[in-house]
Every structure is written in C-alpha cells, then in structure tokens.
C-alpha cells in the first residue's frame, strides 16, 4: 500500500479499459484521470512547477499565474496548495462550474475573462500555458508506459489540445522499433490543423490558434469530431458504467469512427483518456444543457427508469 505526503506523488499510470463491449471494436483506453488532480494535466503541471523551481524562479512568496479552461488549472491549484504557493487561474466561460469550485476549494483565485480577442479565441496567452515541458514529460512517461503494456501497438489515438501529449507520444513512437500510426483527434471549430474556427463549448481539446508545439510531420491522420458526437460517446460510455470527461468522449468517438473504416482483426489500438467525468455533470451529462445547445436527439442512453415517475399531486 503506497503512503504519500503530497498529492502529486500519486498517479495511477497503468490502468486500461477494454472498450470492445462499448464500441464493438478492439480498443484499449489508457485512463489518465486517476490521481488527485483528476486528469493527465497533472504531469504537465508538476513539470512546469518543478522546472521553475530548478531555475530559481520560485520563492515562498511566489504567485503562480496560468491560463486554463479546466484540468490544468485544477492540477496547478493542487500543486500550489501542497507547496504553499498562491495560484491565479485565468479562465473563460467554457470552464465548468465544478472545475472553478474545485480550484477555489484548493485556495486558488479564479479570474473569468468575459471578452474574446481578435483571433476569436479566449486569452491569446494560452499559447504557452503548456510549453515544451509537457511534450517532454509525455515522451518520458506516457508513451513508454503504453509501449511497455502493448509491445505490438499498431495505432495510437490522442486528443489534440495544446498538443503536448500528442507530440510527446508521437516523437517517442517515431523512434520505436516498429511503426505505430498516430491519429490525432481534434474538435470541430478548432483551427489546430487548419480547420475553420467555430463555436466550441466543451473544454479540453481544440485551439483557437495553431498550437506552437504542433508538428504535422509526426501525425499520420487527423479526425475532426463534432461536439454532438463527443456527447454521444460520453453517454454511451456512461451507459456501461464508465463516467469519462468530454476530452475522452472526443477521443473515443473519433477512434470508433477510424476503427470502423480502417480497423481489421488483430489490430492493436490504444486511445488516451485525459480525464474523468465528474466535472462535466452540469454540462455534458446535464440534459437541459445538452438539449439547449445541441437539440433533443442527444439525451444519451434511453432506458426505462427503475422507478415510475411520480403522479401529479402525490407526495414522496
């Protein structure tokens, strides 16, 4: 039984879900949300703070400032609290209420940006909120963990946000001893791979400007996933007892589509699940929010209720 003294010391790296029963195809989902920050962003946040410490940029009176619409802000809030730093997170309207409340519960200050910049995105400074440190950390940790469990890996599905995870894994497998196809999953409305800008309501994946870390030469395929399909995938997973976040829904939806078209028996496919779903209860899993934004055809898995609805005028 592990015993830890700081929350960032715990991160379950080696948990995979076989999604064959969910999507009807062989796909192993690497779960990155089982840590106290609840997402893959713990790796980037820990390395960012550690690097600043190594460079002598931090003192006991330091204030960390970062831009995030979700998971990175929570991870930095947690690390700042454990190390005694103050943290200011600059975020926008796409940040889930649960995420904001979690950062505040950890003692962080949250500043909401109400306007947009000329490029149509929230806060252009987000370009550098995960720098080369993120890609380096995934090169050293995430990709080798996958290679260790799946030495016969054929295809890896990775969501594209700031592209730190994508680039770190892609560079690692480019130098591996067998070819691995790298498939990037982007959100509709993102311009990362040259698409037209559009409305994006689910935080996590997609960018309003091209990510500085992105190198297309390392990416074999790109799939653009509509947010409605992201929600359908999340609900489908939840109907099987797996509550994952919006980023994971995007990756699973795109992976299922790719496997439907190009998969074959014996193919070893892995997808990376960046986070869990509890922070999306008031959005992706909230029927009113979904219906208002995407219409009436996204109510998830229609099943008979365990209890019949109450009759009008009857008490509990």
PDB file of C-alpha atoms in Angstrom, residues 94 119-121 186-201 205-209 224-227:
ATOM      1  CA  UNK A  94     -16.199  27.333 -21.071  1.00  0.00           C
ATOM      2  CA  UNK A 119      -8.468  35.888 -33.351  1.00  0.00           C
ATOM      3  CA  UNK A 120     -11.799  34.714 -31.894  1.00  0.00           C
ATOM      4  CA  UNK A 121     -10.226  32.821 -29.015  1.00  0.00           C
ATOM      5  CA  UNK A 186      -9.493  17.444 -32.891  1.00  0.00           C
ATOM      6  CA  UNK A 187     -12.760  19.180 -32.019  1.00  0.00           C
ATOM      7  CA  UNK A 188     -14.944  20.766 -34.697  1.00  0.00           C
ATOM      8  CA  UNK A 189     -14.419  24.524 -34.529  1.00  0.00           C
ATOM      9  CA  UNK A 190     -10.729  24.172 -33.703  1.00  0.00           C
ATOM     10  CA  UNK A 191      -8.131  25.653 -36.068  1.00  0.00           C
ATOM     11  CA  UNK A 192      -5.218  23.472 -34.910  1.00  0.00           C
ATOM     12  CA  UNK A 193      -4.993  21.545 -38.190  1.00  0.00           C
ATOM     13  CA  UNK A 194      -6.259  24.292 -40.485  1.00  0.00           C
ATOM     14  CA  UNK A 195      -9.994  23.942 -39.929  1.00  0.00           C
ATOM     15  CA  UNK A 196     -12.432  26.853 -39.861  1.00  0.00           C
ATOM     16  CA  UNK A 197     -12.960  28.455 -36.445  1.00  0.00           C
ATOM     17  CA  UNK A 198     -16.290  27.804 -34.797  1.00  0.00           C
ATOM     18  CA  UNK A 199     -18.143  27.574 -31.517  1.00  0.00           C
ATOM     19  CA  UNK A 200     -16.675  25.122 -29.009  1.00  0.00           C
ATOM     20  CA  UNK A 201     -18.497  24.630 -25.716  1.00  0.00           C
ATOM     21  CA  UNK A 205      -9.427  19.747 -26.827  1.00  0.00           C
ATOM     22  CA  UNK A 206      -9.132  22.136 -29.751  1.00  0.00           C
ATOM     23  CA  UNK A 207      -7.482  25.548 -30.061  1.00  0.00           C
ATOM     24  CA  UNK A 208      -8.420  28.957 -31.460  1.00  0.00           C
ATOM     25  CA  UNK A 209      -4.878  29.348 -32.837  1.00  0.00           C
ATOM     26  CA  UNK A 224     -12.354  16.183 -36.512  1.00  0.00           C
ATOM     27  CA  UNK A 225     -15.138  15.268 -34.083  1.00  0.00           C
ATOM     28  CA  UNK A 226     -18.372  17.204 -33.706  1.00  0.00           C
ATOM     29  CA  UNK A 227     -19.297  18.055 -30.122  1.00  0.00           C
TER      30      UNK A 227
END
